[in-house]
């Protein structure tokens, strides 16, 4: 299912990730995260009905052959009316241009469509840019998970956003 299209020179497209596209997600995982997920782990998760996984693509028409490049992705695990944003990533070369904001908005819409009312996440305590991004997107800090991250070991800041309806 296509979540969003925006006409611009890069042809940004956000759509559900297909299993055959997960190899590109695994490549981005390796570039972005010190605790990256493997292709087999991604494939196991993506096949579950309770998982929302969206990719952000840049598409350019080149003569007769379209070029398509995955530059971001987001993964939410849902349980009843709650979602856990387990990954939101944009390739470092394509940041600071509103792409993460578009991807998060598409994930939130997909969550609301599935009946999710609250979205949770953890972010590294030292990751000031990500914490600022999530604050601007309406997330509130709820607490700390001591030693949540490995490579390096670090606390995680728990954040929450109400998507609609009454608070959970």
PDB file of C-alpha atoms in Angstrom:
ATOM      1  CA  UNK A   1       0.000   0.000   0.000  1.00  0.00           C
ATOM      2  CA  UNK A   2       1.258   3.457  -0.886  1.00  0.00           C
ATOM      3  CA  UNK A   3       1.140   5.932   1.999  1.00  0.00           C
ATOM      4  CA  UNK A   4       2.306   9.110   0.410  1.00  0.00           C
ATOM      5  CA  UNK A   5       3.592  10.616  -2.770  1.00  0.00           C
ATOM      6  CA  UNK A   6       4.933  14.103  -3.120  1.00  0.00           C
ATOM      7  CA  UNK A   7       5.817  15.526  -6.514  1.00  0.00           C
ATOM      8  CA  UNK A   8       9.272  17.068  -6.347  1.00  0.00           C
ATOM      9  CA  UNK A   9      12.552  16.745  -8.267  1.00  0.00           C
ATOM     10  CA  UNK A  10      13.520  13.657  -6.257  1.00  0.00           C
ATOM     11  CA  UNK A  11      10.095  12.013  -6.441  1.00  0.00           C
ATOM     12  CA  UNK A  12       9.819  11.107  -2.756  1.00  0.00           C
ATOM     13  CA  UNK A  13       7.638   8.037  -2.254  1.00  0.00           C
ATOM     14  CA  UNK A  14       6.728   6.330   1.028  1.00  0.00           C
ATOM     15  CA  UNK A  15       5.350   2.810   0.783  1.00  0.00           C
ATOM     16  CA  UNK A  16       5.193  -0.471   2.684  1.00  0.00           C
ATOM     17  CA  UNK A  17       8.455  -2.363   2.510  1.00  0.00           C
ATOM     18  CA  UNK A  18       8.433  -5.629   0.601  1.00  0.00           C
ATOM     19  CA  UNK A  19      10.509  -8.621   1.730  1.00  0.00           C
ATOM     20  CA  UNK A  20      12.783  -8.337  -1.301  1.00  0.00           C
ATOM     21  CA  UNK A  21      13.594  -4.720  -0.344  1.00  0.00           C
ATOM     22  CA  UNK A  22      14.839  -5.596   3.149  1.00  0.00           C
ATOM     23  CA  UNK A  23      18.420  -6.084   1.918  1.00  0.00           C
ATOM     24  CA  UNK A  24      18.588  -2.301   1.385  1.00  0.00           C
ATOM     25  CA  UNK A  25      17.223  -1.761   4.882  1.00  0.00           C
ATOM     26  CA  UNK A  26      19.955  -4.054   6.247  1.00  0.00           C
ATOM     27  CA  UNK A  27      22.591  -2.007   4.370  1.00  0.00           C
ATOM     28  CA  UNK A  28      21.278   1.223   5.908  1.00  0.00           C
ATOM     29  CA  UNK A  29      21.129  -0.456   9.339  1.00  0.00           C
ATOM     30  CA  UNK A  30      24.819  -1.251   9.056  1.00  0.00           C
ATOM     31  CA  UNK A  31      25.694   2.329   8.059  1.00  0.00           C
ATOM     32  CA  UNK A  32      23.546   4.065  10.682  1.00  0.00           C
ATOM     33  CA  UNK A  33      23.380   1.948  13.839  1.00  0.00           C
ATOM     34  CA  UNK A  34      26.104   0.505  16.054  1.00  0.00           C
ATOM     35  CA  UNK A  35      23.564  -2.132  17.165  1.00  0.00           C
ATOM     36  CA  UNK A  36      22.291  -2.900  13.665  1.00  0.00           C
ATOM     37  CA  UNK A  37      19.748  -5.595  12.886  1.00  0.00           C
ATOM     38  CA  UNK A  38      20.571  -8.422  10.488  1.00  0.00           C
ATOM     39  CA  UNK A  39      18.731  -9.174   7.266  1.00  0.00           C
ATOM     40  CA  UNK A  40      17.300 -12.378   8.772  1.00  0.00           C
ATOM     41  CA  UNK A  41      16.084 -10.484  11.856  1.00  0.00           C
ATOM     42  CA  UNK A  42      14.456  -7.838   9.677  1.00  0.00           C
ATOM     43  CA  UNK A  43      12.785 -10.514   7.514  1.00  0.00           C
ATOM     44  CA  UNK A  44      11.421 -12.315  10.578  1.00  0.00           C
ATOM     45  CA  UNK A  45       9.931  -9.110  11.952  1.00  0.00           C
ATOM     46  CA  UNK A  46       8.568  -7.794   8.647  1.00  0.00           C
ATOM     47  CA  UNK A  47       6.476 -10.890   8.062  1.00  0.00           C
ATOM     48  CA  UNK A  48       4.347 -10.282  11.150  1.00  0.00           C
ATOM     49  CA  UNK A  49       0.850  -8.845  10.877  1.00  0.00           C
ATOM     50  CA  UNK A  50       1.383  -6.559  13.880  1.00  0.00           C
ATOM     51  CA  UNK A  51       4.368  -4.808  12.266  1.00  0.00           C
ATOM     52  CA  UNK A  52       4.187  -1.656  10.147  1.00  0.00           C
ATOM     53  CA  UNK A  53       7.289  -1.155   8.020  1.00  0.00           C
ATOM     54  CA  UNK A  54       7.562   1.735   5.589  1.00  0.00           C
ATOM     55  CA  UNK A  55      10.369   2.740   3.263  1.00  0.00           C
ATOM     56  CA  UNK A  56      11.176   6.222   2.005  1.00  0.00           C
ATOM     57  CA  UNK A  57      12.340   6.150  -1.599  1.00  0.00           C
ATOM     58  CA  UNK A  58      13.796   8.758  -3.906  1.00  0.00           C
ATOM     59  CA  UNK A  59      12.798   8.069  -7.478  1.00  0.00           C
ATOM     60  CA  UNK A  60      14.081   9.833 -10.554  1.00  0.00           C
ATOM     61  CA  UNK A  61      13.040   9.149 -14.116  1.00  0.00           C
ATOM     62  CA  UNK A  62      16.123   8.587 -16.244  1.00  0.00           C
ATOM     63  CA  UNK A  63      15.152   8.256 -19.860  1.00  0.00           C
ATOM     64  CA  UNK A  64      13.294   4.924 -19.960  1.00  0.00           C
ATOM     65  CA  UNK A  65      14.752   3.413 -16.787  1.00  0.00           C
ATOM     66  CA  UNK A  66      13.477   4.758 -13.429  1.00  0.00           C
ATOM     67  CA  UNK A  67      16.073   4.976 -10.664  1.00  0.00           C
ATOM     68  CA  UNK A  68      14.879   4.089  -7.171  1.00  0.00           C
ATOM     69  CA  UNK A  69      16.890   4.507  -3.959  1.00  0.00           C
ATOM     70  CA  UNK A  70      15.866   3.635  -0.404  1.00  0.00           C
ATOM     71  CA  UNK A  71      17.045   6.493   1.833  1.00  0.00           C
ATOM     72  CA  UNK A  72      14.972   5.878   4.946  1.00  0.00           C
ATOM     73  CA  UNK A  73      12.661   3.484   6.730  1.00  0.00           C
ATOM     74  CA  UNK A  74      10.526   3.162   9.812  1.00  0.00           C
ATOM     75  CA  UNK A  75       9.289   0.149  11.747  1.00  0.00           C
ATOM     76  CA  UNK A  76       6.511   0.090  14.347  1.00  0.00           C
ATOM     77  CA  UNK A  77       5.435  -2.987  16.334  1.00  0.00           C
ATOM     78  CA  UNK A  78       1.811  -2.769  17.439  1.00  0.00           C
ATOM     79  CA  UNK A  79      -0.014  -4.458  20.306  1.00  0.00           C
ATOM     80  CA  UNK A  80      -3.686  -3.608  20.705  1.00  0.00           C
ATOM     81  CA  UNK A  81      -3.876   0.218  20.704  1.00  0.00           C
ATOM     82  CA  UNK A  82      -0.180   0.883  21.346  1.00  0.00           C
ATOM     83  CA  UNK A  83       2.765   1.071  18.999  1.00  0.00           C
ATOM     84  CA  UNK A  84       6.487   0.849  19.635  1.00  0.00           C
ATOM     85  CA  UNK A  85       8.550   2.816  17.123  1.00  0.00           C
ATOM     86  CA  UNK A  86      11.534   0.466  17.033  1.00  0.00           C
ATOM     87  CA  UNK A  87      13.314   2.099  14.093  1.00  0.00           C
ATOM     88  CA  UNK A  88      13.204   5.407  12.256  1.00  0.00           C
ATOM     89  CA  UNK A  89      16.243   6.070  10.124  1.00  0.00           C
ATOM     90  CA  UNK A  90      17.295   8.289   7.237  1.00  0.00           C
ATOM     91  CA  UNK A  91      20.592   7.886   5.389  1.00  0.00           C
ATOM     92  CA  UNK A  92      23.037  10.496   6.757  1.00  0.00           C
ATOM     93  CA  UNK A  93      23.518  11.985   3.273  1.00  0.00           C
ATOM     94  CA  UNK A  94      19.784  12.760   3.018  1.00  0.00           C
ATOM     95  CA  UNK A  95      19.025  14.269   6.432  1.00  0.00           C
ATOM     96  CA  UNK A  96      17.974  17.817   7.381  1.00  0.00           C
ATOM     97  CA  UNK A  97      15.545  18.088   4.458  1.00  0.00           C
ATOM     98  CA  UNK A  98      12.266  17.104   6.133  1.00  0.00           C
ATOM     99  CA  UNK A  99      12.374  13.465   5.030  1.00  0.00           C
ATOM    100  CA  UNK A 100      12.340  12.057   8.573  1.00  0.00           C
ATOM    101  CA  UNK A 101       9.336  14.241   9.349  1.00  0.00           C
ATOM    102  CA  UNK A 102       7.477  12.904   6.280  1.00  0.00           C
ATOM    103  CA  UNK A 103       8.331   9.322   7.198  1.00  0.00           C
ATOM    104  CA  UNK A 104       7.214   9.773  10.825  1.00  0.00           C
ATOM    105  CA  UNK A 105       3.944  11.371   9.663  1.00  0.00           C
ATOM    106  CA  UNK A 106       3.292   8.402   7.349  1.00  0.00           C
ATOM    107  CA  UNK A 107       4.022   5.948  10.194  1.00  0.00           C
ATOM    108  CA  UNK A 108       1.661   7.836  12.502  1.00  0.00           C
ATOM    109  CA  UNK A 109      -1.095   7.704   9.875  1.00  0.00           C
ATOM    110  CA  UNK A 110      -0.542   3.964   9.385  1.00  0.00           C
ATOM    111  CA  UNK A 111      -0.728   3.505  13.162  1.00  0.00           C
ATOM    112  CA  UNK A 112      -3.957   5.496  13.464  1.00  0.00           C
ATOM    113  CA  UNK A 113      -5.424   3.460  10.577  1.00  0.00           C
ATOM    114  CA  UNK A 114      -4.646   0.316  12.633  1.00  0.00           C
ATOM    115  CA  UNK A 115      -6.288   1.746  15.769  1.00  0.00           C
ATOM    116  CA  UNK A 116      -3.062   2.684  17.555  1.00  0.00           C
ATOM    117  CA  UNK A 117      -3.662   5.566  19.980  1.00  0.00           C
ATOM    118  CA  UNK A 118      -0.227   5.958  21.568  1.00  0.00           C
ATOM    119  CA  UNK A 119       3.240   5.628  20.097  1.00  0.00           C
ATOM    120  CA  UNK A 120       6.298   4.885  22.249  1.00  0.00           C
ATOM    121  CA  UNK A 121      10.032   4.886  21.531  1.00  0.00           C
ATOM    122  CA  UNK A 122      13.449   4.852  23.145  1.00  0.00           C
ATOM    123  CA  UNK A 123      16.307   7.067  22.045  1.00  0.00           C
ATOM    124  CA  UNK A 124      19.925   7.151  23.208  1.00  0.00           C
ATOM    125  CA  UNK A 125      20.388   9.692  25.973  1.00  0.00           C
ATOM    126  CA  UNK A 126      23.332  11.237  24.090  1.00  0.00           C
ATOM    127  CA  UNK A 127      21.436  11.563  20.793  1.00  0.00           C
ATOM    128  CA  UNK A 128      20.455  15.229  21.140  1.00  0.00           C
ATOM    129  CA  UNK A 129      19.437  15.683  17.461  1.00  0.00           C
ATOM    130  CA  UNK A 130      17.019  12.735  17.621  1.00  0.00           C
ATOM    131  CA  UNK A 131      15.592  13.825  20.973  1.00  0.00           C
ATOM    132  CA  UNK A 132      15.017  17.323  19.577  1.00  0.00           C
ATOM    133  CA  UNK A 133      13.396  15.868  16.425  1.00  0.00           C
ATOM    134  CA  UNK A 134      10.968  13.781  18.488  1.00  0.00           C
ATOM    135  CA  UNK A 135      10.157  16.718  20.808  1.00  0.00           C
ATOM    136  CA  UNK A 136       9.302  18.856  17.758  1.00  0.00           C
ATOM    137  CA  UNK A 137       7.094  16.001  16.505  1.00  0.00           C
ATOM    138  CA  UNK A 138       5.083  16.056  19.745  1.00  0.00           C
ATOM    139  CA  UNK A 139       6.717  13.285  21.782  1.00  0.00           C
ATOM    140  CA  UNK A 140       7.147  13.747  25.525  1.00  0.00           C
ATOM    141  CA  UNK A 141       9.870  12.207  27.675  1.00  0.00           C
ATOM    142  CA  UNK A 142       8.393   9.631  30.056  1.00  0.00           C
ATOM    143  CA  UNK A 143      11.422   8.123  31.802  1.00  0.00           C
ATOM    144  CA  UNK A 144      14.791   6.420  31.481  1.00  0.00           C
ATOM    145  CA  UNK A 145      15.728   2.795  30.774  1.00  0.00           C
ATOM    146  CA  UNK A 146      19.090   2.258  32.433  1.00  0.00           C
ATOM    147  CA  UNK A 147      21.633   0.452  30.244  1.00  0.00           C
ATOM    148  CA  UNK A 148      19.085  -0.023  27.437  1.00  0.00           C
ATOM    149  CA  UNK A 149      21.619   0.261  24.611  1.00  0.00           C
ATOM    150  CA  UNK A 150      24.779  -1.706  23.870  1.00  0.00           C
ATOM    151  CA  UNK A 151      27.714  -0.748  21.631  1.00  0.00           C
ATOM    152  CA  UNK A 152      28.293   1.519  23.527  1.00  0.00           C
ATOM    153  CA  UNK A 153      26.350   0.873  26.722  1.00  0.00           C
ATOM    154  CA  UNK A 154      23.998   3.773  27.336  1.00  0.00           C
ATOM    155  CA  UNK A 155      20.680   4.702  28.909  1.00  0.00           C
ATOM    156  CA  UNK A 156      17.607   5.078  26.746  1.00  0.00           C
ATOM    157  CA  UNK A 157      15.140   7.954  27.074  1.00  0.00           C
ATOM    158  CA  UNK A 158      11.535   6.695  26.865  1.00  0.00           C
ATOM    159  CA  UNK A 159       9.210   8.944  24.881  1.00  0.00           C
ATOM    160  CA  UNK A 160       5.488   8.860  24.137  1.00  0.00           C
ATOM    161  CA  UNK A 161       3.047  10.562  21.798  1.00  0.00           C
ATOM    162  CA  UNK A 162      -0.736  10.336  21.925  1.00  0.00           C
ATOM    163  CA  UNK A 163      -2.038   9.890  18.370  1.00  0.00           C
ATOM    164  CA  UNK A 164      -5.697  10.410  19.110  1.00  0.00           C
ATOM    165  CA  UNK A 165      -8.446   9.548  21.510  1.00  0.00           C
ATOM    166  CA  UNK A 166      -8.001   9.312  25.255  1.00  0.00           C
ATOM    167  CA  UNK A 167      -4.632   8.822  26.888  1.00  0.00           C
ATOM    168  CA  UNK A 168      -3.613   5.210  27.425  1.00  0.00           C
TER     169      UNK A 168
END
